[in-house]
XYZ file of C-alpha atoms in Angstrom:
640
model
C 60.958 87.494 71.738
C 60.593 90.307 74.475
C 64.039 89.410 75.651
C 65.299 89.713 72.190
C 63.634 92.882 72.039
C 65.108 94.033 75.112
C 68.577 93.618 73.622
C 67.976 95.399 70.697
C 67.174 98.514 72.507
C 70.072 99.947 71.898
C 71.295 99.784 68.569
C 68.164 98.347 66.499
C 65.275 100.154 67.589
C 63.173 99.038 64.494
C 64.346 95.579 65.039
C 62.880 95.719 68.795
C 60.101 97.166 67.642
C 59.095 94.434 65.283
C 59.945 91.405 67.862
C 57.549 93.218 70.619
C 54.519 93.016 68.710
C 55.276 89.461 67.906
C 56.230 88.633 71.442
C 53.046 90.628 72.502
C 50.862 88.453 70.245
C 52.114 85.276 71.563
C 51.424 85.668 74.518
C 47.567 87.064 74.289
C 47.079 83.927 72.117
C 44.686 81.404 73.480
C 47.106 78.531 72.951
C 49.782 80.109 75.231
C 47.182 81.158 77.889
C 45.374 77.830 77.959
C 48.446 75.815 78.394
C 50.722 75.928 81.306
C 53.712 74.742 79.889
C 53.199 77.754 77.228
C 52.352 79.996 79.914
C 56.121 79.175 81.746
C 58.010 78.705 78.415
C 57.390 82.035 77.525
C 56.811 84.145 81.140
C 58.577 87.037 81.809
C 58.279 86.469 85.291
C 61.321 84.270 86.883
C 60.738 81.130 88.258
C 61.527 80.538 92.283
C 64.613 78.859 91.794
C 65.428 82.348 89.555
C 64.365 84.742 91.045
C 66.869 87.327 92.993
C 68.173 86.176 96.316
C 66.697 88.448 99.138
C 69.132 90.060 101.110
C 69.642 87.963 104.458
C 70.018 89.687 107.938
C 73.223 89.025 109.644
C 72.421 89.144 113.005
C 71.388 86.951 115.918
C 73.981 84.288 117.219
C 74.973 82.421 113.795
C 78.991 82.087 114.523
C 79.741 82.498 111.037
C 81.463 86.238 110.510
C 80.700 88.228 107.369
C 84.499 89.683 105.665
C 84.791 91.288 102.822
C 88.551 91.015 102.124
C 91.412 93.153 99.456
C 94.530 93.079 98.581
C 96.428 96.177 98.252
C 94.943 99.281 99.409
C 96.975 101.852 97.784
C 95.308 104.826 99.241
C 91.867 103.772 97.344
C 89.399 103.627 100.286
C 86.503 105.014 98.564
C 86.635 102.658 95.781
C 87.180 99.322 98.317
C 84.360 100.633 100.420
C 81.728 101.084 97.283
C 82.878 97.720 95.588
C 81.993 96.251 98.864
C 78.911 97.986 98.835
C 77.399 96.488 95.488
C 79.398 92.481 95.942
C 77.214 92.716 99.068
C 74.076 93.392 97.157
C 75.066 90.980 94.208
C 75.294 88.635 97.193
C 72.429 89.522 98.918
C 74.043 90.592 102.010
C 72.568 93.240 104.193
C 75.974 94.010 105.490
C 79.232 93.431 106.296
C 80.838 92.445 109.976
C 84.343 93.034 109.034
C 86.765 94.426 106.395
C 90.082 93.470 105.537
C 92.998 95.535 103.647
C 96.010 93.257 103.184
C 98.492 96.481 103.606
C 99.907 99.151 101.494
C 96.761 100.836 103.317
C 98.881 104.625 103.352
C 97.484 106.136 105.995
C 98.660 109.490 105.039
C 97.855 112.329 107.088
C 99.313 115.163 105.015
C 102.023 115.662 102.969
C 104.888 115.313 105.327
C 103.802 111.766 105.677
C 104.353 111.826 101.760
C 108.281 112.484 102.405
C 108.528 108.905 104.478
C 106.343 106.910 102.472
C 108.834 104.202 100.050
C 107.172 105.566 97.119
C 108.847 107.445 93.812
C 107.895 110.874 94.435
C 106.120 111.128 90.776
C 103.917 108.118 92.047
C 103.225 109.927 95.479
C 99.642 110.763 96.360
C 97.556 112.000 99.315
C 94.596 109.048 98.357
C 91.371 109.112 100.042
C 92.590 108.701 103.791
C 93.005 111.973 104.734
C 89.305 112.534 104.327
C 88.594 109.382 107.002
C 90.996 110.885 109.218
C 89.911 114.401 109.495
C 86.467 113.360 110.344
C 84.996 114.342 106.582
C 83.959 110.964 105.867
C 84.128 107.688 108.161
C 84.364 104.142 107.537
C 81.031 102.295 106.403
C 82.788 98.500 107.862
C 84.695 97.972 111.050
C 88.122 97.717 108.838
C 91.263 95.726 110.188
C 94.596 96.099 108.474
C 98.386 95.377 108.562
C 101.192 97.061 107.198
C 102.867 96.740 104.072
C 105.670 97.930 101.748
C 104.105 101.424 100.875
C 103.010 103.066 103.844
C 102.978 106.247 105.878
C 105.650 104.800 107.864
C 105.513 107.997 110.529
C 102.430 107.235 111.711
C 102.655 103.955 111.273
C 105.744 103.998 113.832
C 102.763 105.466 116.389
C 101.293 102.518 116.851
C 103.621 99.691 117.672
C 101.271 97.619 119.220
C 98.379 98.821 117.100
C 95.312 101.159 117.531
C 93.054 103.134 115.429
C 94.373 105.241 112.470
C 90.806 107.026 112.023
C 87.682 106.183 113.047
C 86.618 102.532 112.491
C 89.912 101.693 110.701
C 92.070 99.915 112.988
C 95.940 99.059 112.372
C 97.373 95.184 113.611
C 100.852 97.181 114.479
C 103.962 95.024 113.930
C 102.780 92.142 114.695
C 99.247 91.540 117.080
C 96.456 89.327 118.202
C 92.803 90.314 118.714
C 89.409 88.931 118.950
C 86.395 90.332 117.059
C 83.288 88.091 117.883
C 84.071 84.089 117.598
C 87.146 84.759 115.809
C 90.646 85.044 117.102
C 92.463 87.074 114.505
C 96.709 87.518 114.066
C 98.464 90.064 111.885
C 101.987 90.136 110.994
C 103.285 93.234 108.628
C 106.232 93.907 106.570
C 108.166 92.063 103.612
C 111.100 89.643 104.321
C 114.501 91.345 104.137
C 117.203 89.438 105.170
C 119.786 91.808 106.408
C 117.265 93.541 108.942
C 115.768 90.233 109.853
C 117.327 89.730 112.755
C 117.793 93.476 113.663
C 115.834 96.007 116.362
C 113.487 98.705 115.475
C 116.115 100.904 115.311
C 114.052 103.243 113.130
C 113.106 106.514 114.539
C 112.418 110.209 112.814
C 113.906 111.939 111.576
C 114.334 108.642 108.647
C 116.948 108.700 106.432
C 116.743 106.971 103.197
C 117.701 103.774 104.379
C 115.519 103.859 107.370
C 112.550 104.658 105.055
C 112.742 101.113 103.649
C 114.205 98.801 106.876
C 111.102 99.921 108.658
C 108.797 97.949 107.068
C 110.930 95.108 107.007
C 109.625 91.980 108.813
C 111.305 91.714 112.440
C 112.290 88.105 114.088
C 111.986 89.900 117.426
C 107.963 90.174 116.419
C 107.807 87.026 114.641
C 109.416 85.210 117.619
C 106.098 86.401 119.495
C 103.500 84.940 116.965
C 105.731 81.815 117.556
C 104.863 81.839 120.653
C 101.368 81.395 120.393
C 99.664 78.146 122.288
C 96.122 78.383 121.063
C 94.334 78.005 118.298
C 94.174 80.625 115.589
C 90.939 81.421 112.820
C 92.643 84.411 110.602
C 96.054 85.570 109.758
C 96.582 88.491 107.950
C 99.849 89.007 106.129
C 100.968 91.585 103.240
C 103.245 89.464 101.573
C 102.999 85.570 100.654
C 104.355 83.029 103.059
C 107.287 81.061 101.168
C 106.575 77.754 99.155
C 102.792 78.636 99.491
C 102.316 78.436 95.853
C 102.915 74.765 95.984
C 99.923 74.198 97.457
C 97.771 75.773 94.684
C 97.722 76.307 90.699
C 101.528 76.878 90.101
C 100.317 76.415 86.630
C 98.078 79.651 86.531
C 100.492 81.463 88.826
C 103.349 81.193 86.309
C 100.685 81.904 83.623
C 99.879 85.658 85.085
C 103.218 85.902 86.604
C 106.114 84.100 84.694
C 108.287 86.003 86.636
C 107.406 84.150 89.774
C 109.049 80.820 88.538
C 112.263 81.475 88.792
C 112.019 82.728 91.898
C 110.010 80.097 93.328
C 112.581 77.611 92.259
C 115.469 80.065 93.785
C 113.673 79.706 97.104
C 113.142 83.560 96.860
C 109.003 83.902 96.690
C 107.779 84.607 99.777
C 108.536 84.989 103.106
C 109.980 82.471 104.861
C 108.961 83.938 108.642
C 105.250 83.988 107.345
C 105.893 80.000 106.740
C 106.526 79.890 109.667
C 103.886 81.245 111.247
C 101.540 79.238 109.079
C 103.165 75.980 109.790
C 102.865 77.359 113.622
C 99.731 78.904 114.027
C 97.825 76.634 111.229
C 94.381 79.473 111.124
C 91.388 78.307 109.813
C 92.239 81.177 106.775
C 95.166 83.095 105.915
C 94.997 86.624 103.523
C 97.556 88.259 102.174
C 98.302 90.687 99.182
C 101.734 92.501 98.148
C 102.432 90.055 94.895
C 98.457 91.613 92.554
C 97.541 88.666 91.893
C 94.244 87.035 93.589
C 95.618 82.930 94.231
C 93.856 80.549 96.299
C 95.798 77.409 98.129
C 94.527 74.767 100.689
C 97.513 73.637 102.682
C 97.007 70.549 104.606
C 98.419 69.142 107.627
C 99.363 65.702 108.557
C 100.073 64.219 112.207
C 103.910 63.810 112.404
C 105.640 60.527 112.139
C 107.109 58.697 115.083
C 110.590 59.639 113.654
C 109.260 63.351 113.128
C 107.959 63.017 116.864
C 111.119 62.101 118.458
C 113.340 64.041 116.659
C 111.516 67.163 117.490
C 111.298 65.830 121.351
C 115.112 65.635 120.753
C 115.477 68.988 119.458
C 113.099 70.386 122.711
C 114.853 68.458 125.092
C 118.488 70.156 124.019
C 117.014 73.633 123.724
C 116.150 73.092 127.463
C 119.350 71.478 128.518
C 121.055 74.941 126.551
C 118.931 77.011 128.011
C 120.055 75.452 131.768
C 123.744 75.703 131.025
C 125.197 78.866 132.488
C 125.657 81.980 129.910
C 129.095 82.347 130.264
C 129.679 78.478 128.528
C 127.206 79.834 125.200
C 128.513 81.601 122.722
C 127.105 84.361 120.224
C 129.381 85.387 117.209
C 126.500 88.253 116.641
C 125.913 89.183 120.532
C 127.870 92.657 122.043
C 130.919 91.243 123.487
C 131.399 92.867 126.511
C 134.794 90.877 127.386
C 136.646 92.440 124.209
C 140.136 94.495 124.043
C 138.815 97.983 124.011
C 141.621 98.689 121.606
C 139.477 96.110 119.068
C 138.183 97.767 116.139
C 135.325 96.176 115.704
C 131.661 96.606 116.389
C 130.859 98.590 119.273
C 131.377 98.038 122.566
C 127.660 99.080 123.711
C 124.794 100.424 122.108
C 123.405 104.001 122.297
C 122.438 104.436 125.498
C 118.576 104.735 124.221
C 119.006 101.216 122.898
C 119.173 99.965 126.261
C 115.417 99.350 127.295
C 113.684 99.845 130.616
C 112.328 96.446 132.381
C 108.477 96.164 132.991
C 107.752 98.965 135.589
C 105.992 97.180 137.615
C 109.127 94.151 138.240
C 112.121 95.368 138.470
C 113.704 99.319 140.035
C 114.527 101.442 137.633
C 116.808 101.317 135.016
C 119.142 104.192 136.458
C 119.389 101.570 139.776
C 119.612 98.686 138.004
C 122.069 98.852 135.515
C 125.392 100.472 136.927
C 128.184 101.814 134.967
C 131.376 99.894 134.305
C 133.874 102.050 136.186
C 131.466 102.081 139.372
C 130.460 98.633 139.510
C 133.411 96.591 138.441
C 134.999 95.844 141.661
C 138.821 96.860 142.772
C 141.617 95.585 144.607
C 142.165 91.581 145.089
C 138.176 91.349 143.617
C 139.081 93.141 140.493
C 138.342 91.077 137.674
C 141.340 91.215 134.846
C 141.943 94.339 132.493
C 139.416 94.442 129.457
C 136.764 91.832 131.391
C 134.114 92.797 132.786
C 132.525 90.713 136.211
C 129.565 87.749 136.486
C 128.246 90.417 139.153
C 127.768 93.356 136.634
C 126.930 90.668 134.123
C 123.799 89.952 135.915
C 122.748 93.447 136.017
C 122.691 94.137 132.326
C 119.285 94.511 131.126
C 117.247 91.539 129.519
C 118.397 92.358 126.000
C 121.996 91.644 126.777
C 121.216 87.817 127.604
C 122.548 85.609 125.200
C 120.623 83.211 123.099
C 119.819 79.774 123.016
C 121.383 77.566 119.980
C 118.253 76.156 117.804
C 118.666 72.516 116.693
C 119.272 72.087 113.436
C 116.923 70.680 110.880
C 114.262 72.149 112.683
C 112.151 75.035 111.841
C 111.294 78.068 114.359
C 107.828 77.308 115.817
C 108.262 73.892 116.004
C 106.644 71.018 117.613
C 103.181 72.394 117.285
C 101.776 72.335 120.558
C 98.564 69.994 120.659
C 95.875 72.917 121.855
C 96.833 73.596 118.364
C 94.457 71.362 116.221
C 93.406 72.681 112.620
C 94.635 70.964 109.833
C 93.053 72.606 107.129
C 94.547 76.386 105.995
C 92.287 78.210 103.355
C 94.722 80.633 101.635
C 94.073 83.411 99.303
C 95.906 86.467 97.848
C 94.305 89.221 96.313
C 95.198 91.718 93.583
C 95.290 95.728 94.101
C 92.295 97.757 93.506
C 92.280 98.361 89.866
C 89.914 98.293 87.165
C 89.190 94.434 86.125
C 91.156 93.140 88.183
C 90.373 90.610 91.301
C 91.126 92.999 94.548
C 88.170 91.411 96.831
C 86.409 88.459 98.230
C 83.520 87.975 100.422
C 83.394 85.460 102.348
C 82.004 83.705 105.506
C 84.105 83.140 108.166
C 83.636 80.615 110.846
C 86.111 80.128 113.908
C 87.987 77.103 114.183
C 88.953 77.978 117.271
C 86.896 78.458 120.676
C 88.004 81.865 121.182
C 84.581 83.403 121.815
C 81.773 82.599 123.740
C 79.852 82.899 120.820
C 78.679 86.813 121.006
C 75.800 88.514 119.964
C 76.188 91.102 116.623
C 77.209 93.860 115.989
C 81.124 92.358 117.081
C 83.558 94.748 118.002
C 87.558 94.204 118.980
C 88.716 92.864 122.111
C 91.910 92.281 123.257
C 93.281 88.632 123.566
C 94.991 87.659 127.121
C 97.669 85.205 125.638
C 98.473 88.217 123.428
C 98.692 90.589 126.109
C 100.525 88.111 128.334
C 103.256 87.596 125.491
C 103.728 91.637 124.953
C 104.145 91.814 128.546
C 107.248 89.090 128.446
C 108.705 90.756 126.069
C 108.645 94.502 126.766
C 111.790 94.402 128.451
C 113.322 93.216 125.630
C 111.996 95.647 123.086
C 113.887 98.390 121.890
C 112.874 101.313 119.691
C 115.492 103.758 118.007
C 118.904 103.572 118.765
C 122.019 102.659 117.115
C 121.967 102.286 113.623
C 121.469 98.100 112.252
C 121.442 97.341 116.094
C 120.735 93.558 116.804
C 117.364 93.000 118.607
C 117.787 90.676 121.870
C 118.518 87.194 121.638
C 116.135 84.406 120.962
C 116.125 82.552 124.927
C 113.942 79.639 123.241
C 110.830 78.409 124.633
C 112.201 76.988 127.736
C 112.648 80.298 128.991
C 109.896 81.853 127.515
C 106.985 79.868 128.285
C 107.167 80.354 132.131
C 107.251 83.585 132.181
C 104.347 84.000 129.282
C 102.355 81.854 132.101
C 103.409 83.999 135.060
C 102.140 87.252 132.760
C 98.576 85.149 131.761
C 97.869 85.494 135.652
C 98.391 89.385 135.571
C 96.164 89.682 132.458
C 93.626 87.804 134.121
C 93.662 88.796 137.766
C 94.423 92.570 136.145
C 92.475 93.035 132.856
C 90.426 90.142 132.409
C 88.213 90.209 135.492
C 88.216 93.759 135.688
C 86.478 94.171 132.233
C 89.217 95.946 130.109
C 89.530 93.344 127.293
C 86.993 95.764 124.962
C 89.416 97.790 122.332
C 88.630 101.728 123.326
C 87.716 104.107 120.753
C 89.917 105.984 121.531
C 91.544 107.333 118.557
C 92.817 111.223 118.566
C 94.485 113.385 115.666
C 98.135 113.555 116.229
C 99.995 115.244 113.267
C 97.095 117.977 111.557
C 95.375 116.672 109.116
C 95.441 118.126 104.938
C 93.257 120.297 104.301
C 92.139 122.091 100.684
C 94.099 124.186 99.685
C 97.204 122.788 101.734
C 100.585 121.826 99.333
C 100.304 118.457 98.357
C 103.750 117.659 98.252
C 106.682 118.958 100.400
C 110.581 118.318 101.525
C 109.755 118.587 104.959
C 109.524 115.479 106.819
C 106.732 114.974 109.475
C 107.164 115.500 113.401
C 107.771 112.721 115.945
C 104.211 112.133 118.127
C 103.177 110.158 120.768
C 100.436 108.912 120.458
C 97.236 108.788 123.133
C 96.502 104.941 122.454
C 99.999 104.178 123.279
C 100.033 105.925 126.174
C 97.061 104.569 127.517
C 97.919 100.758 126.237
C 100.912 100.709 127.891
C 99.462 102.321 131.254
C 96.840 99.557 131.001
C 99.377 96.730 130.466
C 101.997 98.391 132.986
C 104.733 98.461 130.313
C 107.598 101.307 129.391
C 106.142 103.575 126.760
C 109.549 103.299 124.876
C 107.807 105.809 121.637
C 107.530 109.229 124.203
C 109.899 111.848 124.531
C 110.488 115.036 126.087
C 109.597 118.200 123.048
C 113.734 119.414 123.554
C 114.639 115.757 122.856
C 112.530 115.622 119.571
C 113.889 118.955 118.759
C 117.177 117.978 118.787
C 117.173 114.788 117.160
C 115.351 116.684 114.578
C 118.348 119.451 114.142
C 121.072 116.835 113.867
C 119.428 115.041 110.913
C 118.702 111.759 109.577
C 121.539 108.803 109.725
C 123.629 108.803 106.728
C 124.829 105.350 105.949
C 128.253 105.093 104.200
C 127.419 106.125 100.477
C 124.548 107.615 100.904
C 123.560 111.298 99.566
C 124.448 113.417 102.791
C 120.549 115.504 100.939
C 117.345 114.043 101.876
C 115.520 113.862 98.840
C 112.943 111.814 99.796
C 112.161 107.605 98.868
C 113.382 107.729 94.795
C 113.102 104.420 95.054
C 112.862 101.290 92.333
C 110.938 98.489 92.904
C 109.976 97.669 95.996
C 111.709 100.509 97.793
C 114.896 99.363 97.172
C 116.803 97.428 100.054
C 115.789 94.229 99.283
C 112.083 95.448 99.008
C 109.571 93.266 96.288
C 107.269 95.866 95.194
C 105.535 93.950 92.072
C 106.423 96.952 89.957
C 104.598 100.781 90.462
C 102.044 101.848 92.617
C 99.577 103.248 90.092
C 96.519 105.769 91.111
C 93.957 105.157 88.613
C 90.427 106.657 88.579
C 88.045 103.717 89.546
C 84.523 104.734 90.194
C 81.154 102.598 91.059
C 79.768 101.330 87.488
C 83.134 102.721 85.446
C 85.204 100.394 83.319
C 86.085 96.909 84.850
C 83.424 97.598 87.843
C 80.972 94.437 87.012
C 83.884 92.179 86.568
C 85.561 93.103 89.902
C 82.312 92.647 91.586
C 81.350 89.716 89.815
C 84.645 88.234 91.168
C 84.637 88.753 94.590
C 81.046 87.103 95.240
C 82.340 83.432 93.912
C 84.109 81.420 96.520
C 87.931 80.754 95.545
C 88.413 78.311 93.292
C 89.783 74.926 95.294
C 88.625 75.802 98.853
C 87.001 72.734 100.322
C 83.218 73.850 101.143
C 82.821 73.406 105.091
């Protein structure tokens, strides 16, 4: 009866009235009080079993890690951080360890950052960041994210190998590894765009419109690192889906809330394929993602390979070796810089810009000036001259690292492939997320444990660390990174793992003997304001596009890691890449009007239609729903 009365409150008050006094007599009856099962039929005092689960403590040295996870950020920080505020007290959590943002984070600084951002400029907006990064407010949860399809892509472009964007909100860079407690967490960013696949960063301010959308375009350069990896993995963090994942979940529902997706699953187009690869690598304990608004859970299960599977993949290794033994003059490259060409050839050019050419690791080689001669002083003359239009083995060798040419991969074999055996999970827990929007599924809480024995199992609170096979694999490849440069310049060849590997080893020794035993694996805060931050009364929208920075946490990464700091320049070299204007591709408005772009950003981009800012505020329309959600585990995940 009271409960009855209780819901009658509202919009009967005679009604409520009426059942109280009946509820009130039944109860001071002497039946009800005399008889126990009376007494509980009718208590208004829960039972044990009902009553509201206390909030549990999550410290001391359970291995488990406390996420709270999202899909699309969207510039909505304050609404992320107070939905994971009240899931945590539906759930009974006294905190979080760790929060997750599966890209399109916009961490825009002002509104120059605005004028870079693939956004329509109707749908552009400063969002809550610039509040966490001018110190106004600051991040409740340690928060980890990568980049997506809608971000502040000049600051972004600061932090290649990652760092903090404000304080407490860290960004995975282009692609990273790092441990936080028992977990060993990866991050890969971007959406899959085949034409800049297999292309450098060549990216550098000021953008032009077609630079504004290629830079968040998934790289094979960083995806050939993640490839690289030899032991074991707990998270990856992606923005978009990787391909033929929806197989291993409800296609049914999928096609139900996204009919679109069908077609394009069947096409082979959903997804992206590098991210499968990195699953079908890597094989994490979980994987998030976001990009597609939808929240869809998958399992996908590994089996041991076949004996057939076996040896054909011991073929395929045993060939990439042999190739990668065989001199370089006897491989050939129909997409590599051919330096043997008739210089009267029209055809692509003959060298890149002579930025595009990147220094070797400081520490290893002379410098690049000593190293790499020009052609007219190093080719030699007389009875030695080589024949007009080639160029010499000798000066051959000399070219830097990026100039080597690759190694053929078998076919029928994917990238990433054999999994090594350190490599043992079988098990993948996937789930997508929606963006932050009224009613709709945007976050998931969940408990994390390692599948991995990446930490020693730490005490709490857990903060970032660096991880040494990480560190050893940026080192390898820093002399074959470039950043800027010629316009749709190819990134360096793919040497396969028979060259990589050793070297990765020889570099594990350096971290070790360098950073390792010396204590330096702890992240710094070290975070700094670069471009100035919005303040009231500032425009909110401008033409201008933002200055090039470099940033303090790249300068001091690459000190500690003895690598070129390839993102620095000289004020007068800034200044004049900034008078001569942003590349103009052949039919392209010569007028920088700033990222009118459709869906997706154009260019091959897969938006999921507009980025829409709508008011959401704690206990508004759609809250309980969204909160409700994100406390039930994902529908299919196998308990552990």
């Amino acid at each position: 009866m009271l409960a009855l009365a209780s819901r009658c409150t509202l919009r009967r008050p005679a009604t409520a009235q009426f059942l109280v006094v009946i509820g009130t007599t039944i109860l001071q009856s002497t039946t009800v009080k005399t008889n126990p099962f009376l007494q509980r039929l009718f208590s208004t005092t829960p039972s044990v079993n009902q009553k509201k689960k206390p909030k549990t403590k999550g410290g001391g040295m359970d291995s488990t890690v406390r996420v709270a996870v999202s899909g699309c950020g969207h510039g909505t920080l304050d609404a992320l951080y107070a939905s994971a505020k009240a899931s945590c007290d539906e759930r009974g959590w006294d905190n979080l360890d760790l929060f997750i943002i599966g890209g399109d984070f916009q961490a825009v600084r002002n509104a120059k950052d605005l004028t870079v951002m693939s956004v329509p400029p109707k749908y552009r907006m400063l969002g809550d960041f610039p509040d966490y990064y001018s110190g106004k407010k600051k991040a409740p949860y340690l928060t980890l994210f990568v980049g997506g399809n809608h971000e502040a892509s000049a600051h972004l472009w600061e932090l290649y190998y990652g760092g903090w964007v404000a304080p407490n909100i860290y960004y995975m860079g282009a692609a990273n590894v790092l441990r936080f407690g028992p977990l060993r967490i990866a991050g890969m960013g971007g959406i899959y765009n085949e034409p800049h696949y297999d292309k450098a960063h060549y990216e550098r301010l000021p953008f032009s419109r077609s630079h504004i959308t290629s830079f968040y375009h998934t790289r094979e350069f960083d995806v050939r690192k993640l490839l690289l990896l030899r032991e074991q993995v707990d998270v990856v963090l992606s923005h978009d889906w990787p391909r033929a994942i929806e197989y291993n979940g409800s296609t049914d529902q999928l096609w139900k809330w996204k009919p679109d997706f069908r077609k394009e699953s069947i096409d082979g187009t959903l997804g992206n394929p590098a991210a499968g690869y990195v699953m079908d690598r890597l094989r994490p304990g979980y994987w998030f993602c976001a990009h597609m608004h939808c929240k869809f859970p998958a399992i996908k299960t590994y089996k041991d390979p076949t004996k057939a599977e076996l040896a054909k993949m011991k073929e395929a290794e045993e060939e990439q070796k042999a190739a990668a033994a065989v001199p370089e003059e006897a491989i050939a490259n129909p997409d590599e810089i051919d330096l043997d060409m008739d210089d009267e050839a029209d055809a692509s050019p003959s060298k890149p810009a002579d930025d595009a050419i990147p220094p070797t690791l400081e520490d290893a080689t002379p410098a690049l000036e000593d190293a790499t001669p020009t052609l007219e002083d190093a080719t030699p003359t007389g009875e030695d001259a080589a024949p007009t239009g080639e160029v010499s083995e000798e000066v051959r060798a000399q070219l830097p690292a990026s100039f080597a040419k690759p190694v053929p991969r078998p076919a029928g074999v994917n990238p990433g492939q054999p999994v090594p055996p350190t490599i043992t999970n079988k098990t993948v827990r996937f789930l997508a997320l929606d963006k932050c929007l009224p009613g709709r599924k945007y976050l998931q809480l969940c408990e994390v444990a390692p599948v991995s024995k990446a930490g020693n199992n730490p005490k709490k609170p857990y903060a970032l660390e660096y991880d040494p096979e990480w560190l050893a694999i940026t080192r390898t490849f820093a002399p074959y990174l470039t950043i800027g440069g010629q316009h749709m310049g190819e990134a360096a060849p793919d040497l396969g793992e028979a060259v990589y590997l050793p070297k990765i080893d020889e570099e594990r020794a350096w971290v070790e003997e360098n950073i390792v035993s010396k204590g330096k694996l702890a992240v710094p805060h070290n975070w700094a304001v670069t471009a100035p931050p919005h303040r009231r009364g500032d425009p909110e929208s401008t033409d201008e596009q933002p200055d090039e920075h470099t940033h303090p946490q790249i300068v001091q990464f690459c000190q500690m890691l003895g690598v070129p700091n390839l993102w620095d320049a000289s004020p007068e070299e800034r200044a004049e890449r900034k008078a001569q204007g942003p590349f103009v591709a052949p039919g392209q408005p010569s007028s920088f009007g700033g990222g009118g772009f459709g869906r997706g950003g154009g260019g091959g981009g897969r938006g999921r239609g507009k980025v829409v800012h709508e008011k959401f505020v704690r206990g508004g329309r759609g809250w309980a729903k969204s909160v409700e959600s994100s406390t039930r585990e994902p529908e299919g995940w196998p308990k552990r």
